[in-house]
Amino acid sequence: MGLKFRPVDASFYELFSESAGHMVTGAGLLAEMLAEGADRDAVASRMRDAEHAADETTHRIIKQVNSTFVTPFDREDIYALASGLDDIMDMMDEAVDMILLYEPSVLPKELSDQVEVIQRCAEVTVASMPRLKSMADLSEFWIEINRLENQGDKIFRRLLASLFSGAYQPMDVLKLKDIVTSLEGAIDAFERVANTVEQIAVKES
Amino acid sequence: MGLKFRPVDASFYELFSESAGHMVTGAGLLAEMLAEGADRDAVASRMRDAEHAADETTHRIIKQVNSTFVTPFDREDIYALASGLDDIMDMMDEAVDMILLYEPSVLPKELSDQVEVIQRCAEVTVASMPRLKSMADLSEFWIEINRLENQGDKIFRRLLASLFSGAYQPMDVLKLKDIVTSLEGAIDAFERVANTVEQIAVKES
Amino acid sequence: MGLKFRPVDASFYELFSESAGHMVTGAGLLAEMLAEGADRDAVASRMRDAEHAADETTHRIIKQVNSTFVTPFDREDIYALASGLDDIMDMMDEAVDMILLYEPSVLPKELSDQVEVIQRCAEVTVASMPRLKSMADLSEFWIEINRLENQGDKIFRRLLASLFSGAYQPMDVLKLKDIVTSLEGAIDAFERVANTVEQIAVKES
């Protein structure tokens, strides 16, 4: 008679990688949403699926932290990291939703610049999650996110100035301001995740 | 010589019922504010009174929780529930205030649909408060609020799409977007209260 | 051989006075930004410097609270006060930034009324910080801030009504609404600081 092994719980590290993986998917869908000739209804529907999948991963992390006696780092930090990642997804979902609902007649090129920053943020975030295990080389992560956030901030401010320059109709300004603010919000949400990771690393070091 | 009885402190349950009762008043005033030919100054003034009354009830709950050694459930949950109810009132007050200040020239019919959802939310909330005592049948409450929140979300998205469809002047869009967002905010605030009640019920079960 | 004295750590009271001092600087820069013929680029750049200086003071407070065994009042209250002061600065910085980026073609006179309220709030706040040591005469502080907040609220509501009265172009409404909302946000942030001070005083009394 063989031994029965209980399947090992998916580790927190794997769940955080899974969560960050949804951000990569979401950022890709944002880029598709802005592409010329995109089927916006279809992309928005896939975004909703991605957002639900991200929600589920978040719930699994919360459930696991509640049912585990020893956690790899402080319980509140796990909550903060999980809900921080979830916030990013909510902002990306909101941006896609607004593009669908508002049907802006123009999409300034700089929107794609914002989305490129978001895609790069998602890539460095997913790459950093496995490193939470060894706590090695995490500073590269938050330094790069801070750099990207600065870059995003410059694009955002340039976009606002351009929206209010008189080159756009009031209705387009109304629509685009909400959209670029959501995208900037997603980048800020990545920065909050990077700050959380930095705090965890400082505590554990 | 007779005995002197100190009046028994109004229980937390009664205070929560009182607090939720203000929401019913507020929701009714919202409906009046949208009615044709309404005396908006008079309704807004009654809304301010209702908001002050709600504030007072919240302060009494906080005061009682601070002066009571044994509370029926966790202190933080009592704070969360009291301030959650207060947030609803603030959102309703904000919506009434905007209608008064902005004087929108048109009020799309769907605004009344939003307010009907809010009135229904207030009714099920006030009905659920006494059930906090027995913790019985509370799941019906949060399931119904979640259903109403989904319905409200659909109305909100339809309203936004319609506002940005080109059928409205930019000034009207500016005004109405703030108002419908406040109303949606009130519904979201009910959902947060329902989530708090769910958490309390899960802990106590 | 003489004794070596370690320099005494700047006390929390001095750091809070320093922090509130940045608010006075910021409020002055807001007033300069609205002045006719202002070099807005130069003023905005000085505002960024002031905001960085305020950030540094906040970090020093947080660092000191983390490295000090006995604090003059509850750790959470010190955090709340420090971050509350920091929030005020962020709102003032945001307002200056918007005036720079949006380049509004008109600046209604009431904006200066809002800024005067902010300047007065900053003055009474900086004057109250040393009184945290003795906890004497602090009620004057929060009573005056509440009075100023009420005054600010009246100006804000009058401004909103005027913006939506039809006297302004939609583009100007869009720009000015953001700016007046930031200024109102700064006043609200002063009120939150006053509430924190009141809570500290109540606890310590």
Coordinates of C-alpha atoms in Angstrom, one line a residue:
Chain A
M1 CA 0.0 0.0 0.0
G2 CA 1.4 3.3 -1.1
L3 CA 1.6 6.5 0.9
K4 CA -1.0 9.1 0.1
F5 CA 0.4 12.5 -0.3
R6 CA -1.8 15.5 0.3
P7 CA -1.3 17.8 -2.6
V8 CA 0.9 20.7 -1.3
D9 CA -1.1 24.0 -1.2
A10 CA -0.2 26.2 -4.0
S11 CA 2.4 28.5 -2.4
F12 CA 1.8 32.2 -1.8
Y13 CA 4.5 32.9 -4.3
E14 CA 2.8 30.9 -7.0
L15 CA -0.5 32.6 -6.3
F16 CA 1.2 36.0 -6.5
S17 CA 2.7 35.1 -9.8
E18 CA -0.7 33.9 -11.0
S19 CA -2.2 37.2 -9.9
A20 CA 0.5 39.3 -11.6
G21 CA 0.0 37.1 -14.7
H22 CA -3.6 38.5 -15.0
M23 CA -2.1 42.0 -15.1
V24 CA 0.0 41.0 -18.2
T25 CA -3.2 39.7 -19.8
G26 CA -5.1 42.8 -18.9
A27 CA -2.4 45.1 -20.2
G28 CA -2.4 43.2 -23.5
L29 CA -6.2 43.7 -23.8
L30 CA -5.8 47.4 -23.1
A31 CA -3.4 47.6 -26.1
E32 CA -5.8 45.6 -28.3
M33 CA -8.7 47.9 -27.2
L34 CA -6.7 50.9 -28.6
A35 CA -5.7 49.2 -31.9
E36 CA -7.4 50.5 -35.0
G37 CA -10.3 48.4 -36.1
A38 CA -10.6 46.5 -32.8
D39 CA -13.8 44.6 -32.0
R40 CA -14.2 46.6 -28.8
D41 CA -17.2 44.6 -27.6
A42 CA -15.2 41.4 -27.8
V43 CA -12.1 42.8 -26.2
A44 CA -14.2 44.3 -23.3
S45 CA -15.8 40.9 -22.8
R46 CA -12.4 39.2 -22.6
M47 CA -11.3 42.0 -20.2
R48 CA -14.3 41.2 -17.9
D49 CA -13.2 37.5 -17.9
A50 CA -9.7 38.5 -17.0
E51 CA -10.9 40.7 -14.2
H52 CA -13.0 37.8 -12.8
A53 CA -10.1 35.4 -13.0
A54 CA -7.9 38.0 -11.1
D55 CA -10.7 38.3 -8.5
E56 CA -10.7 34.6 -8.0
T57 CA -6.9 34.5 -7.5
T58 CA -7.2 37.3 -5.0
H59 CA -9.9 35.3 -3.1
R60 CA -7.7 32.2 -3.1
I61 CA -4.8 34.2 -1.6
I62 CA -7.1 35.7 1.1
K63 CA -8.6 32.3 1.9
Q64 CA -5.1 30.7 2.1
V65 CA -3.8 33.5 4.4
N66 CA -6.9 33.0 6.7
S67 CA -6.4 29.2 6.9
T68 CA -2.6 29.1 7.2
F69 CA -0.9 29.3 10.6
V70 CA 2.5 30.3 9.4
T71 CA 2.7 32.7 6.5
P72 CA 5.9 33.6 4.6
F73 CA 5.6 37.2 5.6
D74 CA 3.2 39.3 7.7
R75 CA -0.5 38.7 7.1
E76 CA -1.2 42.4 6.5
D77 CA 1.5 42.5 3.9
I78 CA 0.0 39.6 2.1
Y79 CA -3.4 41.3 2.1
A80 CA -1.8 44.6 1.0
L81 CA 0.0 42.9 -1.9
A82 CA -3.0 40.8 -3.0
S83 CA -5.4 43.8 -2.9
G84 CA -2.8 46.1 -4.5
L85 CA -2.6 43.7 -7.5
D86 CA -6.4 43.5 -7.6
D87 CA -6.6 47.3 -7.7
I88 CA -4.4 47.4 -10.8
M89 CA -6.8 45.1 -12.6
D90 CA -9.8 47.2 -11.5
M91 CA -8.2 50.3 -13.0
M92 CA -7.4 48.5 -16.3
D93 CA -10.9 47.1 -16.5
E94 CA -12.4 50.6 -15.8
A95 CA -10.3 52.1 -18.7
V96 CA -11.4 49.4 -21.2
D97 CA -15.0 49.9 -20.0
M98 CA -14.9 53.6 -20.6
I99 CA -13.5 53.2 -24.1
L100 CA -16.4 50.9 -24.8
L101 CA -19.1 53.1 -23.3
Y102 CA -17.9 56.5 -24.2
E103 CA -16.9 55.7 -27.8
P104 CA -14.4 58.5 -28.1
S105 CA -14.2 59.8 -31.7
V106 CA -10.5 60.4 -31.3
L107 CA -7.8 58.5 -29.5
P108 CA -4.6 60.6 -29.1
K109 CA -1.4 58.7 -29.8
E110 CA -0.1 59.3 -26.3
L111 CA -2.8 56.9 -25.0
S112 CA -0.7 54.1 -26.5
D113 CA 2.3 55.5 -24.7
Q114 CA 0.5 55.2 -21.4
V115 CA -0.5 51.6 -22.3
E116 CA 3.1 50.7 -23.2
V117 CA 4.2 51.9 -19.8
I118 CA 1.4 49.7 -18.3
Q119 CA 2.5 46.7 -20.3
R120 CA 6.1 47.2 -19.2
C121 CA 5.0 47.6 -15.5
A122 CA 3.0 44.3 -15.8
E123 CA 6.1 42.5 -17.2
V124 CA 8.5 43.6 -14.5
T125 CA 5.8 42.8 -11.8
V126 CA 5.2 39.3 -13.0
A127 CA 9.0 38.7 -13.2
S128 CA 9.5 39.9 -9.7
M129 CA 6.9 37.7 -7.9
P130 CA 9.0 34.5 -7.8
R131 CA 11.8 36.5 -6.3
L132 CA 9.7 37.2 -3.2
K133 CA 10.8 33.7 -2.1
S134 CA 14.5 34.5 -2.0
M135 CA 14.0 38.2 -1.4
A136 CA 16.9 38.6 -3.9
D137 CA 17.2 41.3 -6.5
L138 CA 13.8 42.9 -5.6
S139 CA 15.2 46.4 -5.5
E140 CA 15.6 46.3 -9.3
F141 CA 11.9 45.8 -9.4
W142 CA 10.8 48.8 -7.4
I143 CA 13.5 51.0 -9.0
E144 CA 12.2 50.1 -12.4
I145 CA 8.6 50.6 -11.5
N146 CA 9.4 54.0 -10.0
R147 CA 11.2 54.9 -13.2
L148 CA 8.2 53.8 -15.3
E149 CA 5.8 55.7 -13.0
N150 CA 7.8 58.9 -13.6
Q151 CA 7.7 58.3 -17.3
G152 CA 3.9 57.7 -17.1
D153 CA 3.4 60.8 -15.1
K154 CA 5.2 62.9 -17.8
I155 CA 3.0 61.4 -20.5
F156 CA -0.1 62.0 -18.4
R157 CA 0.7 65.6 -17.8
R158 CA 1.5 66.2 -21.5
L159 CA -1.9 64.5 -22.3
L160 CA -3.8 66.8 -19.9
A161 CA -2.1 69.9 -21.3
S162 CA -2.9 68.8 -24.8
L163 CA -6.5 68.0 -24.0
F164 CA -7.0 71.5 -22.5
S165 CA -5.1 73.3 -25.2
G166 CA -8.1 74.0 -27.3
A167 CA -7.4 71.3 -29.9
Y168 CA -10.3 69.1 -28.7
Q169 CA -14.0 69.5 -28.5
P170 CA -15.4 69.7 -25.0
M171 CA -17.2 66.3 -25.4
D172 CA -13.9 64.7 -26.4
V173 CA -12.1 66.3 -23.5
L174 CA -14.7 65.0 -21.1
K175 CA -14.4 61.5 -22.5
L176 CA -10.6 61.4 -22.8
K177 CA -9.9 62.9 -19.5
D178 CA -11.7 60.0 -17.7
I179 CA -9.8 57.5 -19.8
V180 CA -6.3 58.9 -19.4
T181 CA -7.0 59.3 -15.7
S182 CA -7.9 55.6 -15.4
L183 CA -4.7 54.7 -17.2
E184 CA -2.6 56.9 -15.0
G185 CA -4.5 55.3 -12.0
A186 CA -3.4 51.8 -13.2
I187 CA 0.3 53.0 -13.3
D188 CA -0.1 54.5 -9.8
A189 CA -1.5 51.2 -8.6
F190 CA 1.6 49.4 -9.9
E191 CA 3.7 51.9 -7.8
R192 CA 1.7 51.1 -4.7
V193 CA 2.4 47.4 -5.3
A194 CA 6.1 48.2 -5.7
N195 CA 6.1 50.2 -2.4
T196 CA 4.4 47.2 -0.7
V197 CA 7.1 44.9 -2.0
E198 CA 9.8 47.3 -0.8
Q199 CA 8.3 47.4 2.7
I200 CA 8.2 43.6 2.8
A201 CA 11.8 43.4 1.7
V202 CA 13.0 46.0 4.2
K203 CA 11.2 44.1 7.1
E204 CA 12.6 40.7 6.1
S205 CA 16.1 41.9 5.5
Chain B
M1 CA -40.5 55.9 48.0
G2 CA -40.3 54.3 44.6
L3 CA -37.3 52.9 43.0
K4 CA -35.6 55.0 40.4
F5 CA -34.8 53.2 37.2
R6 CA -32.0 54.4 35.0
P7 CA -33.3 54.3 31.5
V8 CA -31.7 51.4 29.7
D9 CA -29.3 52.6 27.0
A10 CA -30.8 52.3 23.6
S11 CA -29.3 49.1 22.3
F12 CA -26.9 49.0 19.4
Y13 CA -29.6 47.3 17.3
E14 CA -32.0 50.1 17.9
L15 CA -29.4 52.7 17.0
F16 CA -28.6 50.8 13.8
S17 CA -32.3 50.7 12.9
E18 CA -32.5 54.4 13.6
S19 CA -29.5 55.0 11.4
A20 CA -30.9 52.9 8.6
G21 CA -34.3 54.8 9.0
H22 CA -32.5 58.0 8.0
M23 CA -31.6 56.3 4.8
V24 CA -35.2 55.6 4.0
T25 CA -36.0 59.3 4.6
G26 CA -33.1 60.4 2.5
A27 CA -34.0 58.1 -0.4
G28 CA -37.6 59.5 -0.3
L29 CA -36.2 63.0 -0.5
L30 CA -34.1 62.1 -3.5
A31 CA -37.3 60.9 -5.2
E32 CA -39.0 64.2 -4.3
M33 CA -36.1 66.1 -5.6
L34 CA -36.5 64.5 -9.1
A35 CA -40.3 65.0 -9.2
E36 CA -41.6 67.5 -11.6
G37 CA -42.4 70.9 -10.1
A38 CA -40.5 70.1 -6.9
D39 CA -39.6 72.9 -4.6
R40 CA -35.9 72.0 -4.7
D41 CA -34.8 74.5 -2.1
A42 CA -37.3 73.1 0.4
V43 CA -36.4 69.5 -0.4
A44 CA -32.6 70.2 -0.1
S45 CA -33.2 71.9 3.2
R46 CA -35.0 68.8 4.5
M47 CA -32.2 66.7 3.2
R48 CA -29.7 68.7 5.2
D49 CA -31.8 68.1 8.3
A50 CA -32.0 64.4 7.6
E51 CA -28.2 64.3 7.1
H52 CA -27.6 66.1 10.4
A53 CA -30.0 63.7 12.2
A54 CA -28.1 60.7 10.6
D55 CA -24.8 62.3 11.8
E56 CA -26.2 62.5 15.4
T57 CA -27.2 58.8 15.4
T58 CA -23.7 57.9 14.1
H59 CA -22.1 59.9 16.9
R60 CA -24.4 58.2 19.5
I61 CA -23.3 54.8 18.2
I62 CA -19.6 55.8 18.4
K63 CA -20.1 57.2 21.8
Q64 CA -21.9 54.1 23.1
V65 CA -19.2 51.8 21.6
N66 CA -16.5 53.8 23.4
S67 CA -18.3 53.7 26.7
T68 CA -19.5 50.1 26.7
F69 CA -17.3 47.3 28.0
V70 CA -19.0 44.4 26.2
T71 CA -20.3 45.1 22.7
P72 CA -22.6 42.7 20.8
F73 CA -20.0 42.2 18.1
D74 CA -16.4 43.4 17.4
R75 CA -15.8 47.1 18.0
E76 CA -14.3 47.6 14.6
D77 CA -17.3 46.0 13.0
I78 CA -19.6 48.4 14.8
Y79 CA -17.5 51.4 13.6
A80 CA -17.5 50.0 10.1
L81 CA -21.3 49.5 10.0
A82 CA -22.0 52.9 11.6
S83 CA -19.7 54.8 9.3
G84 CA -20.8 52.7 6.3
L85 CA -24.4 53.8 6.9
D86 CA -23.2 57.4 7.3
D87 CA -21.4 57.2 4.0
I88 CA -24.7 56.3 2.2
M89 CA -26.3 59.4 3.7
D90 CA -23.4 61.6 2.5
M91 CA -23.7 60.4 -1.0
M92 CA -27.5 61.0 -1.1
D93 CA -27.0 64.4 0.4
E94 CA -24.3 65.2 -2.3
A95 CA -26.7 64.1 -5.1
V96 CA -29.5 66.4 -3.8
D97 CA -27.0 69.2 -3.4
M98 CA -25.8 68.9 -6.9
I99 CA -29.3 68.9 -8.4
L100 CA -29.9 72.1 -6.4
L101 CA -26.6 73.8 -7.4
Y102 CA -26.2 72.7 -11.0
E103 CA -29.9 73.2 -12.0
P104 CA -29.7 70.7 -14.8
S105 CA -32.0 71.7 -17.7
V106 CA -32.8 68.0 -18.4
L107 CA -33.2 65.0 -16.0
P108 CA -33.1 61.8 -18.0
K109 CA -35.8 59.3 -16.9
E110 CA -33.1 56.7 -15.9
L111 CA -32.2 58.9 -12.9
S112 CA -35.5 57.9 -11.4
D113 CA -34.6 54.3 -12.0
Q114 CA -31.4 54.8 -10.0
V115 CA -33.4 56.4 -7.2
E116 CA -35.9 53.5 -7.2
V117 CA -33.0 51.2 -6.7
I118 CA -31.7 53.4 -3.8
Q119 CA -35.2 53.4 -2.2
R120 CA -35.4 49.6 -2.4
C121 CA -31.9 49.3 -0.9
A122 CA -32.9 51.6 2.0
E123 CA -36.0 49.5 2.7
V124 CA -34.2 46.1 2.8
T125 CA -31.4 47.7 4.9
V126 CA -33.8 49.1 7.5
A127 CA -35.6 45.7 7.6
S128 CA -32.4 43.8 8.2
M129 CA -31.0 45.8 11.1
P130 CA -33.2 44.2 13.8
R131 CA -32.1 40.8 12.5
L132 CA -28.5 41.6 13.6
K133 CA -29.7 40.6 17.1
S134 CA -30.6 37.0 16.2
M135 CA -28.2 36.9 13.2
A136 CA -31.0 35.0 11.4
D137 CA -32.0 35.4 7.8
L138 CA -29.3 38.0 7.1
S139 CA -28.1 36.3 4.0
E140 CA -31.3 37.4 2.3
F141 CA -30.3 40.9 2.9
W142 CA -26.9 40.9 1.3
I143 CA -28.1 38.7 -1.6
E144 CA -30.8 41.2 -2.3
I145 CA -28.5 44.2 -2.0
N146 CA -26.0 42.5 -4.4
R147 CA -28.9 42.0 -6.9
L148 CA -29.9 45.6 -6.6
E149 CA -26.3 46.8 -7.0
N150 CA -26.0 44.8 -10.2
Q151 CA -29.2 46.3 -11.4
G152 CA -28.0 49.8 -10.5
D153 CA -24.7 49.2 -12.3
K154 CA -26.6 48.3 -15.5
I155 CA -28.6 51.5 -15.3
F156 CA -25.5 53.6 -14.5
R157 CA -23.6 52.2 -17.5
R158 CA -26.6 52.8 -19.8
L159 CA -26.9 56.3 -18.5
L160 CA -23.2 57.0 -19.1
A161 CA -23.4 55.6 -22.7
S162 CA -26.4 57.8 -23.3
L163 CA -24.8 60.9 -21.8
F164 CA -21.8 60.5 -24.2
S165 CA -23.9 59.5 -27.2
G166 CA -24.1 63.0 -28.6
A167 CA -27.7 63.5 -27.5
Y168 CA -26.7 66.0 -24.8
Q169 CA -24.9 69.3 -24.7
P170 CA -21.5 69.3 -23.0
M171 CA -22.7 71.4 -20.1
D172 CA -25.6 68.9 -19.5
V173 CA -23.1 66.0 -19.7
L174 CA -20.9 67.7 -17.1
K175 CA -23.8 68.3 -14.7
L176 CA -25.5 64.9 -15.2
K177 CA -22.3 62.9 -15.0
D178 CA -21.7 64.2 -11.5
I179 CA -25.2 63.5 -10.4
V180 CA -25.5 60.0 -11.8
T181 CA -22.1 59.2 -10.3
S182 CA -23.3 60.3 -6.9
L183 CA -26.3 58.2 -7.1
E184 CA -24.2 55.2 -8.2
G185 CA -22.0 56.0 -5.3
A186 CA -24.9 55.7 -2.9
I187 CA -25.8 52.3 -4.3
D188 CA -22.1 51.2 -3.9
A189 CA -22.2 52.5 -0.3
F190 CA -25.2 50.2 0.4
E191 CA -23.2 47.3 -1.0
R192 CA -20.3 48.1 1.4
V193 CA -22.8 48.0 4.3
A194 CA -24.1 44.6 3.1
N195 CA -20.5 43.3 2.9
T196 CA -19.9 44.5 6.4
V197 CA -23.0 42.7 7.6
E198 CA -21.9 39.6 5.8
Q199 CA -18.5 39.7 7.5
I200 CA -20.1 40.2 10.9
A201 CA -22.5 37.2 10.3
V202 CA -19.6 35.0 9.1
K203 CA -17.6 35.8 12.2
E204 CA -20.5 35.2 14.6
S205 CA -21.7 32.0 13.0
Chain C
M1 CA 38.3 66.3 28.7
G2 CA 34.9 67.6 28.2
L3 CA 31.7 65.6 28.0
K4 CA 30.2 64.9 24.6
F5 CA 26.6 65.7 24.3
R6 CA 24.7 63.9 21.7
P7 CA 22.5 66.5 20.0
V8 CA 19.0 66.1 21.3
D9 CA 16.6 64.7 18.6
A10 CA 14.4 67.4 17.2
S11 CA 11.2 66.9 19.2
F12 CA 8.0 65.8 17.5
Y13 CA 6.6 69.2 18.3
E14 CA 9.3 71.0 16.4
L15 CA 8.9 68.6 13.5
F16 CA 5.1 69.2 13.4
S17 CA 5.8 72.9 13.5
E18 CA 8.2 72.5 10.6
S19 CA 5.6 70.5 8.7
A20 CA 2.9 73.1 9.2
G21 CA 5.4 75.7 8.2
H22 CA 5.5 74.2 4.7
M23 CA 1.8 74.6 4.5
V24 CA 2.2 78.4 5.1
T25 CA 4.8 78.4 2.2
G26 CA 2.5 76.4 0.0
A27 CA -0.5 78.6 0.7
G28 CA 1.6 81.7 -0.2
L29 CA 2.6 80.1 -3.5
L30 CA -1.0 79.4 -4.3
A31 CA -1.8 83.1 -3.8
E32 CA 1.2 84.0 -6.0
M33 CA -0.1 81.6 -8.7
L34 CA -3.4 83.4 -8.9
A35 CA -1.8 86.9 -9.0
E36 CA -2.1 88.7 -12.3
G37 CA 1.1 88.5 -14.4
A38 CA 2.5 85.7 -12.3
D39 CA 5.4 83.7 -13.8
R40 CA 3.4 80.4 -13.4
D41 CA 6.3 78.1 -14.4
A42 CA 8.5 79.6 -11.7
V43 CA 5.8 79.5 -9.0
A44 CA 5.0 75.9 -9.9
S45 CA 8.6 75.0 -9.7
R46 CA 8.9 76.5 -6.2
M47 CA 5.7 74.7 -5.2
R48 CA 7.4 71.4 -6.2
D49 CA 10.4 72.3 -4.0
A50 CA 8.0 73.1 -1.1
E51 CA 6.2 69.8 -1.6
H52 CA 9.5 67.9 -1.6
A53 CA 10.6 69.7 1.6
A54 CA 7.2 68.8 3.2
D55 CA 7.7 65.1 2.2
E56 CA 11.1 65.1 3.8
T57 CA 9.7 66.5 7.1
T58 CA 7.0 63.8 7.0
H59 CA 9.6 61.1 6.5
R60 CA 11.6 62.4 9.4
I61 CA 8.5 62.2 11.6
I62 CA 7.8 58.7 10.5
K63 CA 11.4 57.6 11.0
Q64 CA 11.6 59.2 14.5
V65 CA 8.3 57.6 15.6
N66 CA 9.7 54.2 14.4
S67 CA 13.0 54.6 16.3
T68 CA 11.6 56.1 19.5
F69 CA 10.4 53.9 22.4
V70 CA 8.3 56.5 24.2
T71 CA 6.3 58.9 22.1
P72 CA 4.5 62.0 23.4
F73 CA 1.2 60.6 22.2
D74 CA -0.1 57.4 20.5
R75 CA 1.9 56.3 17.6
E76 CA -1.1 56.0 15.3
D77 CA -2.1 59.6 16.2
I78 CA 1.4 60.8 15.2
Y79 CA 1.1 59.0 11.9
A80 CA -2.4 60.4 11.3
L81 CA -1.2 64.0 12.1
A82 CA 1.9 63.7 9.9
S83 CA 0.1 62.2 7.0
G84 CA -2.8 64.6 7.4
L85 CA -0.4 67.6 7.1
D86 CA 1.2 65.9 4.1
D87 CA -2.2 65.5 2.4
I88 CA -2.8 69.2 2.6
M89 CA 0.4 69.9 0.8
D90 CA -0.5 67.4 -1.9
M91 CA -3.8 69.1 -2.5
M92 CA -2.1 72.6 -2.8
D93 CA 0.5 71.2 -5.1
E94 CA -2.2 69.6 -7.3
A95 CA -4.1 72.9 -7.5
V96 CA -1.0 74.8 -8.6
D97 CA -0.2 72.0 -11.1
M98 CA -3.6 72.2 -12.7
I99 CA -3.5 76.0 -13.0
L100 CA -0.1 75.5 -14.8
L101 CA -1.3 72.6 -17.1
Y102 CA -4.8 73.8 -17.9
E103 CA -4.0 77.4 -18.5
P104 CA -7.6 78.6 -17.7
S105 CA -8.5 81.7 -19.7
V106 CA -10.5 83.1 -16.8
L107 CA -9.9 82.9 -13.0
P108 CA -13.0 83.8 -11.1
K109 CA -12.4 86.2 -8.2
E110 CA -13.8 83.7 -5.7
L111 CA -10.7 81.5 -6.3
S112 CA -8.8 84.1 -4.3
D113 CA -11.4 83.8 -1.6
Q114 CA -10.7 80.1 -1.4
V115 CA -7.0 80.7 -1.3
E116 CA -7.4 83.3 1.5
V117 CA -9.3 80.7 3.6
I118 CA -6.4 78.3 2.9
Q119 CA -3.8 80.9 4.0
R120 CA -5.7 81.6 7.2
C121 CA -6.0 77.8 7.8
A122 CA -2.2 77.4 7.4
E123 CA -1.5 80.3 9.8
V124 CA -3.7 78.9 12.6
T125 CA -2.4 75.4 12.1
V126 CA 1.3 76.5 12.4
A127 CA 0.4 78.5 15.4
S128 CA -1.3 75.6 17.1
M129 CA 1.5 73.0 16.7
P130 CA 3.7 74.2 19.6
R131 CA 0.6 74.0 21.9
L132 CA 0.5 70.2 21.4
K133 CA 3.2 70.1 24.1
S134 CA 1.1 71.7 26.8
M135 CA -2.2 70.6 25.2
A136 CA -3.5 74.0 26.3
D137 CA -5.8 76.2 24.2
L138 CA -6.1 73.7 21.4
S139 CA -9.8 74.0 21.2
E140 CA -9.5 77.5 19.7
F141 CA -7.6 75.8 16.9
W142 CA -10.2 73.3 15.8
I143 CA -13.1 75.7 16.4
E144 CA -11.4 78.3 14.1
I145 CA -10.6 75.6 11.5
N146 CA -14.2 74.4 11.5
R147 CA -15.4 78.0 11.1
L148 CA -13.0 78.5 8.1
E149 CA -14.1 75.2 6.6
N150 CA -17.7 76.3 6.8
Q151 CA -16.7 79.6 5.1
G152 CA -14.8 77.7 2.4
D153 CA -17.7 75.4 1.8
K154 CA -20.0 78.4 1.2
I155 CA -17.5 79.9 -1.3
F156 CA -17.1 76.5 -3.0
R157 CA -20.8 76.0 -3.4
R158 CA -21.2 79.5 -4.8
L159 CA -18.4 78.9 -7.2
L160 CA -20.0 75.6 -8.5
A161 CA -23.4 77.3 -8.9
S162 CA -21.7 80.1 -10.8
L163 CA -19.6 77.8 -13.0
F164 CA -22.8 75.9 -14.0
S165 CA -24.9 79.0 -14.4
G166 CA -24.3 79.3 -18.1
A167 CA -21.9 82.2 -17.8
Y168 CA -18.9 80.0 -18.7
Q169 CA -17.8 78.0 -21.7
P170 CA -17.9 74.2 -21.2
M171 CA -14.0 74.1 -21.5
D172 CA -13.6 76.7 -18.8
V173 CA -16.1 74.9 -16.6
L174 CA -14.1 71.7 -17.0
K175 CA -10.9 73.4 -16.1
L176 CA -12.2 75.5 -13.2
K177 CA -14.2 72.7 -11.6
D178 CA -11.0 70.6 -11.1
I179 CA -9.2 73.6 -9.7
V180 CA -11.8 74.7 -7.3
T181 CA -12.4 71.1 -6.2
S182 CA -8.6 70.8 -5.4
L183 CA -8.7 74.0 -3.4
E184 CA -11.8 72.8 -1.5
G185 CA -9.9 69.5 -1.0
A186 CA -7.1 71.4 0.7
I187 CA -9.5 73.1 3.1
D188 CA -11.1 69.7 3.9
A189 CA -7.6 68.3 4.6
F190 CA -7.0 71.1 7.1
E191 CA -10.3 70.0 8.8
R192 CA -9.1 66.4 9.0
V193 CA -5.9 67.6 10.7
A194 CA -8.0 69.7 13.2
N195 CA -10.2 66.6 13.9
T196 CA -7.0 64.5 14.6
V197 CA -5.7 67.2 17.0
E198 CA -9.1 67.2 18.7
Q199 CA -9.0 63.4 19.1
I200 CA -5.5 63.6 20.5
A201 CA -6.5 66.4 23.0
V202 CA -9.6 64.4 24.1
K203 CA -7.5 61.3 24.8
E204 CA -4.8 63.1 26.7
S205 CA -7.2 65.2 28.8

